[in-house]
PDB file of C-alpha atoms and ligand atoms in Angstrom:
ATOM      1  CA  MET A   1      21.506 -17.716  18.484  1.00 97.00           C
ATOM      2  CA  ARG A   2      22.027 -21.145  18.202  1.00 98.00           C
ATOM      3  CA  LEU A   3      20.870 -22.564  15.215  1.00 98.00           C
ATOM      4  CA  GLU A   4      18.522 -25.006  16.329  1.00 98.00           C
ATOM      5  CA  GLU A   5      16.980 -22.059  18.297  1.00 97.00           C
ATOM      6  CA  ILE A   6      17.260 -20.640  15.016  1.00 98.00           C
ATOM      7  CA  LEU A   7      15.235 -22.981  12.573  1.00 98.00           C
ATOM      8  CA  TYR A   8      12.815 -23.894  15.177  1.00 97.00           C
ATOM      9  CA  SER A   9      11.943 -19.438  15.961  1.00 96.00           C
ATOM     10  CA  GLN A  10      12.011 -19.342  12.298  1.00 97.00           C
ATOM     11  CA  GLY A  11       8.711 -21.946  11.977  1.00 96.00           C
ATOM     12  CA  PHE A  12      11.320 -24.955  10.244  1.00 97.00           C
ATOM     13  CA  GLY A  13       9.722 -27.597  12.998  1.00 95.00           C
ATOM     14  CA  THR A  14       9.884 -28.623  16.089  1.00 94.00           C
ATOM     15  CA  ARG A  15      13.163 -28.221  17.867  1.00 95.00           C
ATOM     16  CA  ARG A  16      13.606 -32.261  17.844  1.00 96.00           C
ATOM     17  CA  VAL A  17      12.848 -31.772  13.724  1.00 97.00           C
ATOM     18  CA  CYS A  18      15.325 -28.404  13.106  1.00 97.00           C
ATOM     19  CA  LEU A  19      17.984 -30.358  14.696  1.00 97.00           C
ATOM     20  CA  GLY A  20      16.967 -33.590  12.555  1.00 98.00           C
ATOM     21  CA  LEU A  21      17.813 -30.087   9.246  1.00 98.00           C
ATOM     22  CA  ILE A  22      21.084 -29.749  10.859  1.00 98.00           C
ATOM     23  CA  GLN A  23      22.220 -33.361  11.265  1.00 97.00           C
ATOM     24  CA  GLN A  24      20.711 -34.428   7.909  1.00 97.00           C
ATOM     25  CA  GLY A  25      23.021 -31.729   5.974  1.00 97.00           C
ATOM     26  CA  HIS A  26      20.281 -29.533   4.913  1.00 98.00           C
ATOM     27  CA  VAL A  27      21.186 -25.882   6.403  1.00 98.00           C
ATOM     28  CA  ARG A  28      23.785 -23.653   5.012  1.00 98.00           C
ATOM     29  CA  VAL A  29      25.059 -20.570   6.203  1.00 97.00           C
ATOM     30  CA  GLY A  30      24.981 -16.698   5.664  1.00 95.00           C
ATOM     31  CA  ALA A  31      25.797 -15.151   1.976  1.00 92.00           C
ATOM     32  CA  GLU A  32      28.787 -17.470   1.219  1.00 95.00           C
ATOM     33  CA  ASP A  33      26.038 -20.523   1.335  1.00 95.00           C
ATOM     34  CA  ARG A  34      28.092 -22.956   4.311  1.00 97.00           C
ATOM     35  CA  LEU A  35      27.218 -26.167   4.650  1.00 97.00           C
ATOM     36  CA  ALA A  36      26.265 -25.830   9.413  1.00 97.00           C
ATOM     37  CA  GLN A  37      26.050 -29.451  10.682  1.00 97.00           C
ATOM     38  CA  ASP A  38      26.958 -27.942  14.565  1.00 97.00           C
ATOM     39  CA  PRO A  39      22.996 -27.966  16.089  1.00 98.00           C
ATOM     40  CA  ASP A  40      25.247 -25.162  18.866  1.00 98.00           C
ATOM     41  CA  GLU A  41      27.223 -23.143  16.351  1.00 98.00           C
ATOM     42  CA  ASP A  42      26.197 -19.244  17.619  1.00 98.00           C
ATOM     43  CA  LEU A  43      25.543 -17.200  15.814  1.00 98.00           C
ATOM     44  CA  GLU A  44      24.348 -13.162  15.120  1.00 97.00           C
ATOM     45  CA  THR A  45      20.958 -12.884  13.959  1.00 97.00           C
ATOM     46  CA  ASP A  46      21.257  -9.598  12.869  1.00 95.00           C
ATOM     47  CA  GLY A  47      20.966  -9.632   8.484  1.00 94.00           C
ATOM     48  CA  LEU A  48      21.596 -13.395   8.334  1.00 97.00           C
ATOM     49  CA  VAL A  49      20.666 -15.675   6.509  1.00 97.00           C
ATOM     50  CA  PHE A  50      19.898 -19.026   5.488  1.00 98.00           C
ATOM     51  CA  ARG A  51      19.321 -22.363   3.502  1.00 98.00           C
ATOM     52  CA  VAL A  52      16.531 -25.004   5.010  1.00 98.00           C
ATOM     53  CA  GLN A  53      17.016 -27.772   1.611  1.00 95.00           C
ATOM     54  CA  ASP A  54      15.675 -25.332  -1.070  1.00 86.00           C
ATOM     55  CA  GLU A  55      14.362 -22.810   1.019  1.00 93.00           C
ATOM     56  CA  LEU A  56      16.122 -19.686   1.340  1.00 96.00           C
ATOM     57  CA  TRP A  57      15.103 -17.230   3.860  1.00 97.00           C
ATOM     58  CA  ALA A  58      16.232 -14.183   5.772  1.00 95.00           C
ATOM     59  CA  PHE A  59      16.261 -14.443   9.968  1.00 97.00           C
ATOM     60  CA  GLN A  60      13.286 -12.644  11.990  1.00 96.00           C
ATOM     61  CA  PRO A  61      12.539 -11.756  15.191  1.00 95.00           C
ATOM     62  CA  LEU A  62       9.140 -11.301  14.353  1.00 95.00           C
ATOM     63  CA  ALA A  63       7.013 -11.878  10.812  1.00 96.00           C
ATOM     64  CA  TYR A  64       5.756  -8.588   9.226  1.00 97.00           C
ATOM     65  CA  LEU A  65       4.235  -9.068   5.914  1.00 98.00           C
ATOM     66  CA  MET A  66       1.959  -7.972   3.220  1.00 98.00           C
ATOM     67  CA  LEU A  67      -0.237 -10.190   0.749  1.00 98.00           C
ATOM     68  CA  ASN A  68      -1.851  -9.255  -2.576  1.00 98.00           C
ATOM     69  CA  LYS A  69      -4.547 -10.713  -1.791  1.00 98.00           C
ATOM     70  CA  PRO A  70      -6.946 -12.964  -5.022  1.00 98.00           C
ATOM     71  CA  ALA A  71     -11.004 -13.817  -4.758  1.00 98.00           C
ATOM     72  CA  GLY A  72     -11.570 -16.729  -4.362  1.00 98.00           C
ATOM     73  CA  TYR A  73      -9.868 -17.073  -0.575  1.00 98.00           C
ATOM     74  CA  GLU A  74     -10.693 -17.001   2.936  1.00 98.00           C
ATOM     75  CA  CYS A  75      -8.978 -15.413   5.631  1.00 97.00           C
ATOM     76  CA  SER A  76     -10.050 -17.587   8.302  1.00 94.00           C
ATOM     77  CA  GLN A  77      -7.611 -20.739   9.363  1.00 90.00           C
ATOM     78  CA  LYS A  78     -10.074 -23.062   9.239  1.00 91.00           C
ATOM     79  CA  PRO A  79     -12.307 -21.755   5.493  1.00 90.00           C
ATOM     80  CA  SER A  80     -15.705 -23.418   5.399  1.00 90.00           C
ATOM     81  CA  VAL A  81     -15.808 -23.047   1.238  1.00 95.00           C
ATOM     82  CA  HIS A  82     -12.966 -21.444  -0.365  1.00 96.00           C
ATOM     83  CA  PRO A  83      -9.102 -22.366   0.592  1.00 97.00           C
ATOM     84  CA  SER A  84      -7.017 -20.117   3.700  1.00 97.00           C
ATOM     85  CA  VAL A  85      -5.244 -16.685   1.893  1.00 98.00           C
ATOM     86  CA  TYR A  86      -2.522 -19.038   4.810  1.00 97.00           C
ATOM     87  CA  THR A  87      -2.183 -21.838   2.289  1.00 97.00           C
ATOM     88  CA  LEU A  88      -0.341 -18.087  -0.193  1.00 98.00           C
ATOM     89  CA  LEU A  89       1.967 -18.385   2.414  1.00 97.00           C
ATOM     90  CA  PRO A  90       5.232 -20.536   2.724  1.00 95.00           C
ATOM     91  CA  PRO A  91       4.778 -23.195   6.083  1.00 94.00           C
ATOM     92  CA  PRO A  92       7.132 -21.884   8.524  1.00 96.00           C
ATOM     93  CA  LEU A  93       5.351 -18.099   8.057  1.00 96.00           C
ATOM     94  CA  ARG A  94       2.337 -20.450   9.065  1.00 94.00           C
ATOM     95  CA  GLN A  95       4.404 -22.595  11.254  1.00 92.00           C
ATOM     96  CA  ARG A  96       6.767 -20.193  13.367  1.00 93.00           C
ATOM     97  CA  PRO A  97       6.736 -20.258  17.521  1.00 92.00           C
ATOM     98  CA  GLY A  98       3.903 -18.423  19.215  1.00 78.00           C
ATOM     99  CA  GLY A  99       1.728 -17.971  22.492  1.00 65.00           C
ATOM    100  CA  ALA A 100      -1.897 -19.228  21.975  1.00 65.00           C
ATOM    101  CA  SER A 101      -1.442 -19.155  17.853  1.00 72.00           C
ATOM    102  CA  ALA A 102       1.684 -19.971  16.534  1.00 83.00           C
ATOM    103  CA  GLY A 103       1.858 -18.820  12.878  1.00 93.00           C
ATOM    104  CA  VAL A 104       1.562 -15.323  11.310  1.00 96.00           C
ATOM    105  CA  GLN A 105      -2.649 -14.160  11.787  1.00 96.00           C
ATOM    106  CA  THR A 106      -4.218 -11.591   9.336  1.00 96.00           C
ATOM    107  CA  VAL A 107      -4.777  -8.095  10.616  1.00 96.00           C
ATOM    108  CA  GLY A 108      -8.214  -8.143  10.235  1.00 94.00           C
ATOM    109  CA  ARG A 109     -10.837 -10.222   6.789  1.00 95.00           C
ATOM    110  CA  LEU A 110     -10.978  -9.198   3.704  1.00 97.00           C
ATOM    111  CA  ASP A 111     -14.007 -10.520   2.412  1.00 97.00           C
ATOM    112  CA  GLN A 112     -13.106 -14.243   0.294  1.00 97.00           C
ATOM    113  CA  ASP A 113     -14.150 -11.706  -2.648  1.00 98.00           C
ATOM    114  CA  THR A 114     -12.639  -8.892  -1.917  1.00 98.00           C
ATOM    115  CA  THR A 115      -8.569  -8.975  -3.148  1.00 98.00           C
ATOM    116  CA  GLY A 116      -5.916  -6.680  -2.215  1.00 98.00           C
ATOM    117  CA  LEU A 117      -3.401  -6.007   0.617  1.00 98.00           C
ATOM    118  CA  LEU A 118      -3.473  -8.067   3.581  1.00 98.00           C
ATOM    119  CA  LEU A 119      -1.122  -7.372   6.074  1.00 98.00           C
ATOM    120  CA  LEU A 120      -0.259 -10.249   8.120  1.00 97.00           C
ATOM    121  CA  SER A 121       2.633 -10.679  11.076  1.00 96.00           C
ATOM    122  CA  ASP A 122       3.689 -12.844  14.950  1.00 94.00           C
ATOM    123  CA  ASP A 123       3.482  -9.301  16.643  1.00 94.00           C
ATOM    124  CA  GLY A 124       0.428  -9.163  18.819  1.00 92.00           C
ATOM    125  CA  LYS A 125       0.522  -5.917  20.022  1.00 93.00           C
ATOM    126  CA  PHE A 126       1.436  -4.361  16.288  1.00 95.00           C
ATOM    127  CA  ILE A 127      -2.302  -6.757  14.740  1.00 94.00           C
ATOM    128  CA  HIS A 128      -4.391  -4.663  18.050  1.00 93.00           C
ATOM    129  CA  ARG A 129      -2.900  -1.265  16.846  1.00 93.00           C
ATOM    130  CA  MET A 130      -3.684  -1.927  13.257  1.00 93.00           C
ATOM    131  CA  SER A 131      -7.199  -3.754  13.944  1.00 90.00           C
ATOM    132  CA  SER A 132      -8.077  -1.239  17.465  1.00 85.00           C
ATOM    133  CA  PRO A 133     -10.975   0.636  16.154  1.00 81.00           C
ATOM    134  CA  LYS A 134      -9.558   2.914  19.105  1.00 85.00           C
ATOM    135  CA  HIS A 135      -6.463   3.849  16.370  1.00 86.00           C
ATOM    136  CA  HIS A 136      -8.143   5.000  12.913  1.00 88.00           C
ATOM    137  CA  VAL A 137      -5.758   3.646  11.468  1.00 94.00           C
ATOM    138  CA  PRO A 138      -7.227   4.159   7.745  1.00 96.00           C
ATOM    139  CA  LYS A 139      -8.356   1.928   4.596  1.00 97.00           C
ATOM    140  CA  VAL A 140      -8.906   2.711   1.620  1.00 98.00           C
ATOM    141  CA  TYR A 141     -11.124   0.844  -0.759  1.00 98.00           C
ATOM    142  CA  GLN A 142     -11.887   0.775  -4.872  1.00 98.00           C
ATOM    143  CA  ALA A 143     -15.708  -0.806  -5.269  1.00 98.00           C
ATOM    144  CA  THR A 144     -17.165  -0.959  -7.845  1.00 98.00           C
ATOM    145  CA  VAL A 145     -21.064  -0.938  -7.698  1.00 98.00           C
ATOM    146  CA  ARG A 146     -24.112  -2.280  -9.599  1.00 98.00           C
ATOM    147  CA  ASP A 147     -25.763   1.606 -10.125  1.00 98.00           C
ATOM    148  CA  ALA A 148     -24.194   4.621 -11.872  1.00 97.00           C
ATOM    149  CA  MET A 149     -23.038   6.811  -8.232  1.00 96.00           C
ATOM    150  CA  ASP A 150     -23.763  10.354  -7.491  1.00 96.00           C
ATOM    151  CA  GLU A 151     -23.879  13.381  -5.477  1.00 97.00           C
ATOM    152  CA  GLN A 152     -26.777  11.800  -3.088  1.00 97.00           C
ATOM    153  CA  GLN A 153     -25.036   8.508  -3.141  1.00 98.00           C
ATOM    154  CA  ARG A 154     -21.092  10.575  -1.495  1.00 98.00           C
ATOM    155  CA  ARG A 155     -22.495  12.899   0.647  1.00 98.00           C
ATOM    156  CA  ARG A 156     -25.134   9.964   2.444  1.00 98.00           C
ATOM    157  CA  LEU A 157     -21.874   8.020   2.686  1.00 98.00           C
ATOM    158  CA  LEU A 158     -19.817  10.799   3.940  1.00 98.00           C
ATOM    159  CA  GLU A 159     -22.697  12.277   6.003  1.00 97.00           C
ATOM    160  CA  GLY A 160     -22.947   8.981   7.597  1.00 96.00           C
ATOM    161  CA  VAL A 161     -25.323   4.901   7.313  1.00 96.00           C
ATOM    162  CA  VAL A 162     -27.164   3.677   9.136  1.00 94.00           C
ATOM    163  CA  LEU A 163     -26.198  -0.264   8.477  1.00 91.00           C
ATOM    164  CA  ARG A 164     -29.362  -2.649  10.530  1.00 82.00           C
ATOM    165  CA  ASP A 165     -28.776  -4.500  13.561  1.00 76.00           C
ATOM    166  CA  ASP A 166     -26.063  -2.231  14.629  1.00 80.00           C
ATOM    167  CA  PRO A 167     -27.553   2.119  15.942  1.00 84.00           C
ATOM    168  CA  LYS A 168     -24.912   3.665  15.405  1.00 89.00           C
ATOM    169  CA  PRO A 169     -24.300   4.930  12.076  1.00 93.00           C
ATOM    170  CA  VAL A 170     -21.118   4.631  10.390  1.00 95.00           C
ATOM    171  CA  LYS A 171     -19.092   7.558   7.959  1.00 96.00           C
ATOM    172  CA  ALA A 172     -16.099   7.359   5.503  1.00 97.00           C
ATOM    173  CA  VAL A 173     -14.059   9.730   5.890  1.00 97.00           C
ATOM    174  CA  ALA A 174     -12.676  10.064   1.767  1.00 98.00           C
ATOM    175  CA  CYS A 175     -15.133   9.341  -0.653  1.00 98.00           C
ATOM    176  CA  GLU A 176     -14.260   9.899  -4.691  1.00 98.00           C
ATOM    177  CA  ILE A 177     -16.820   8.815  -7.672  1.00 98.00           C
ATOM    178  CA  THR A 178     -13.933   7.651  -9.889  1.00 97.00           C
ATOM    179  CA  GLY A 179     -15.818   6.839 -12.721  1.00 96.00           C
ATOM    180  CA  PRO A 180     -19.919   5.859 -13.494  1.00 94.00           C
ATOM    181  CA  HIS A 181     -19.743   2.547 -11.304  1.00 98.00           C
ATOM    182  CA  THR A 182     -16.975   3.162  -9.395  1.00 98.00           C
ATOM    183  CA  LEU A 183     -15.737   5.738  -5.885  1.00 98.00           C
ATOM    184  CA  SER A 184     -12.542   4.515  -3.336  1.00 98.00           C
ATOM    185  CA  LEU A 185     -13.579   4.725   0.357  1.00 98.00           C
ATOM    186  CA  THR A 186     -11.974   4.748   3.237  1.00 98.00           C
ATOM    187  CA  LEU A 187     -12.574   4.165   6.002  1.00 97.00           C
ATOM    188  CA  THR A 188     -11.433   3.453   9.739  1.00 94.00           C
ATOM    189  CA  GLU A 189     -13.178   0.953  11.377  1.00 90.00           C
ATOM    190  CA  GLY A 190     -13.200  -3.027  10.268  1.00 86.00           C
ATOM    191  CA  LYS A 191     -16.652  -3.368  10.865  1.00 89.00           C
ATOM    192  CA  TYR A 192     -17.914  -6.775   9.577  1.00 90.00           C
ATOM    193  CA  HIS A 193     -18.954  -6.518   5.149  1.00 94.00           C
ATOM    194  CA  GLN A 194     -18.876  -2.985   5.602  1.00 96.00           C
ATOM    195  CA  VAL A 195     -18.461  -1.304   2.125  1.00 98.00           C
ATOM    196  CA  LYS A 196     -21.315  -3.399   1.089  1.00 97.00           C
ATOM    197  CA  ARG A 197     -23.130  -2.415   4.253  1.00 96.00           C
ATOM    198  CA  MET A 198     -23.038   0.632   3.213  1.00 97.00           C
ATOM    199  CA  LEU A 199     -23.513   0.861   0.501  1.00 98.00           C
ATOM    200  CA  ALA A 200     -26.430  -0.865   0.614  1.00 96.00           C
ATOM    201  CA  ALA A 201     -28.032   1.288   3.023  1.00 95.00           C
ATOM    202  CA  VAL A 202     -27.511   3.794  -0.397  1.00 97.00           C
ATOM    203  CA  GLY A 203     -29.301   1.564  -2.610  1.00 96.00           C
ATOM    204  CA  ASN A 204     -26.358   0.470  -4.165  1.00 97.00           C
ATOM    205  CA  LEU A 205     -24.932  -2.918  -4.421  1.00 98.00           C
ATOM    206  CA  VAL A 206     -20.855  -3.772  -4.721  1.00 98.00           C
ATOM    207  CA  THR A 207     -20.241  -5.853  -7.076  1.00 98.00           C
ATOM    208  CA  GLY A 208     -16.159  -5.792  -6.532  1.00 98.00           C
ATOM    209  CA  LEU A 209     -14.502  -4.658  -4.792  1.00 98.00           C
ATOM    210  CA  HIS A 210     -10.412  -3.913  -3.409  1.00 98.00           C
ATOM    211  CA  ARG A 211      -8.366  -2.592  -1.503  1.00 98.00           C
ATOM    212  CA  SER A 212      -5.407  -0.282  -2.226  1.00 98.00           C
ATOM    213  CA  GLN A 213      -4.106   0.625   1.372  1.00 98.00           C
ATOM    214  CA  THR A 214      -3.700   0.144   4.694  1.00 97.00           C
ATOM    215  CA  GLY A 215      -1.588   3.536   7.299  1.00 95.00           C
ATOM    216  CA  SER A 216       0.547   4.931   5.339  1.00 93.00           C
ATOM    217  CA  LEU A 217       0.837   2.124   3.173  1.00 97.00           C
ATOM    218  CA  HIS A 218       0.648   1.313  -0.303  1.00 98.00           C
ATOM    219  CA  LEU A 219      -0.498  -2.042  -2.415  1.00 98.00           C
ATOM    220  CA  PRO A 220       3.058  -1.935  -4.507  1.00 98.00           C
ATOM    221  CA  ASP A 221       2.173  -2.363  -8.612  1.00 96.00           C
ATOM    222  CA  GLU A 222       5.195  -5.200  -8.814  1.00 97.00           C
ATOM    223  CA  LEU A 223       3.475  -7.509  -5.529  1.00 98.00           C
ATOM    224  CA  SER A 224       1.157  -9.455  -7.906  1.00 98.00           C
ATOM    225  CA  ARG A 225      -1.749 -11.304  -6.755  1.00 98.00           C
ATOM    226  CA  GLY A 226      -1.147 -14.128  -4.816  1.00 98.00           C
ATOM    227  CA  GLU A 227       2.506 -12.517  -4.086  1.00 98.00           C
ATOM    228  CA  TRP A 228       3.818 -11.309  -0.456  1.00 98.00           C
ATOM    229  CA  ARG A 229       6.286  -9.855   0.543  1.00 97.00           C
ATOM    230  CA  TRP A 230       7.841  -9.250   4.360  1.00 97.00           C
ATOM    231  CA  LEU A 231       7.459  -4.872   4.359  1.00 97.00           C
ATOM    232  CA  THR A 232      10.244  -2.806   5.623  1.00 95.00           C
ATOM    233  CA  GLN A 233      11.799  -1.436   9.276  1.00 93.00           C
ATOM    234  CA  GLU A 234      10.573   2.019   7.889  1.00 96.00           C
ATOM    235  CA  GLU A 235       7.180   0.662   6.729  1.00 97.00           C
ATOM    236  CA  VAL A 236       6.750  -0.870  10.027  1.00 96.00           C
ATOM    237  CA  ALA A 237       8.155   1.767  12.220  1.00 95.00           C
ATOM    238  CA  SER A 238       5.504   4.386   9.430  1.00 94.00           C
ATOM    239  CA  LEU A 239       2.684   1.507  10.136  1.00 94.00           C
ATOM    240  CA  THR A 240       2.545   1.909  14.231  1.00 90.00           C
ATOM    241  CA  ALA A 241       4.002   5.636  13.999  1.00 85.00           C
ATOM    242  CA  ARG A 242       0.431   6.783  12.966  1.00 52.00           C
ATOM    243  CA  GLN A 243      -1.399   9.121  15.989  1.00 52.00           C
ATOM    244  CA  THR A 244      -4.818   9.894  13.979  1.00 44.00           C
TER     245      THR A 244
HETATM  246  N1  URA B 301     -15.102  -4.462   3.544  1.00 68.84           N
HETATM  247  C1  URA B 301     -16.667  -5.303   2.765  1.00 68.84           C
HETATM  248  O1  URA B 301     -17.966  -5.171   2.782  1.00 68.84           O
HETATM  249  N2  URA B 301     -16.044  -6.530   2.618  1.00 68.84           N
HETATM  250  C2  URA B 301     -14.543  -7.032   3.205  1.00 68.84           C
HETATM  251  O2  URA B 301     -13.624  -7.279   2.898  1.00 68.84           O
HETATM  252  C3  URA B 301     -14.021  -4.982   3.612  1.00 68.84           C
HETATM  253  C4  URA B 301     -14.193  -4.526   4.037  1.00 68.84           C
END
């Protein structure tokens, strides 16, 4: 692929900006960090690493990443009160060219005060595959609640509760009481405020919420709050292979 096209495809700006970056000597390629000033240079993209100014980048045909979402961030591109999770990502990820929506998009949403595993991608099929209720991708949440959990609440969450304005009962596929005020809840749908509304329906109140797992993917301990990393090919394959 041409060097200028590589920069453009990875989100380093318009074609004109990319051309300027190359011609002004801001681009280095390969492990040897070689200065590359020919916009037409043809490079093998598989495994390609390059540097644009101080940003070291690994070429990715499509972007799949995970973010350890901190509290106090909204999943919207245009947040109303709190900063957007997109501000936690480097600009190229937000600028990658795409169809209607440029840049990576979140796979579903977490509330502003929810922490934990958030997937993002610019692969529309992947986003649909992971967020469509038809595919039943399990999501595991660790909730802290105001009132001590009891067996009756746990049973009701598993049997199904009716949420206001939604006549069809929703149920957890797994629910484990992990402490007097903590539980682990696995859901395969992603309705608005679902965990909070389910706990409210059994007479309790969520005071803290964290997503620890989506499908086969666990939030790794080493990924600090606010940090992101690429998903490995194996992680993407295992997420999309899952048929439940
Ligand atoms: N359920 C909620 O209530 N909030 C979230 O952020 C995710 C699931």
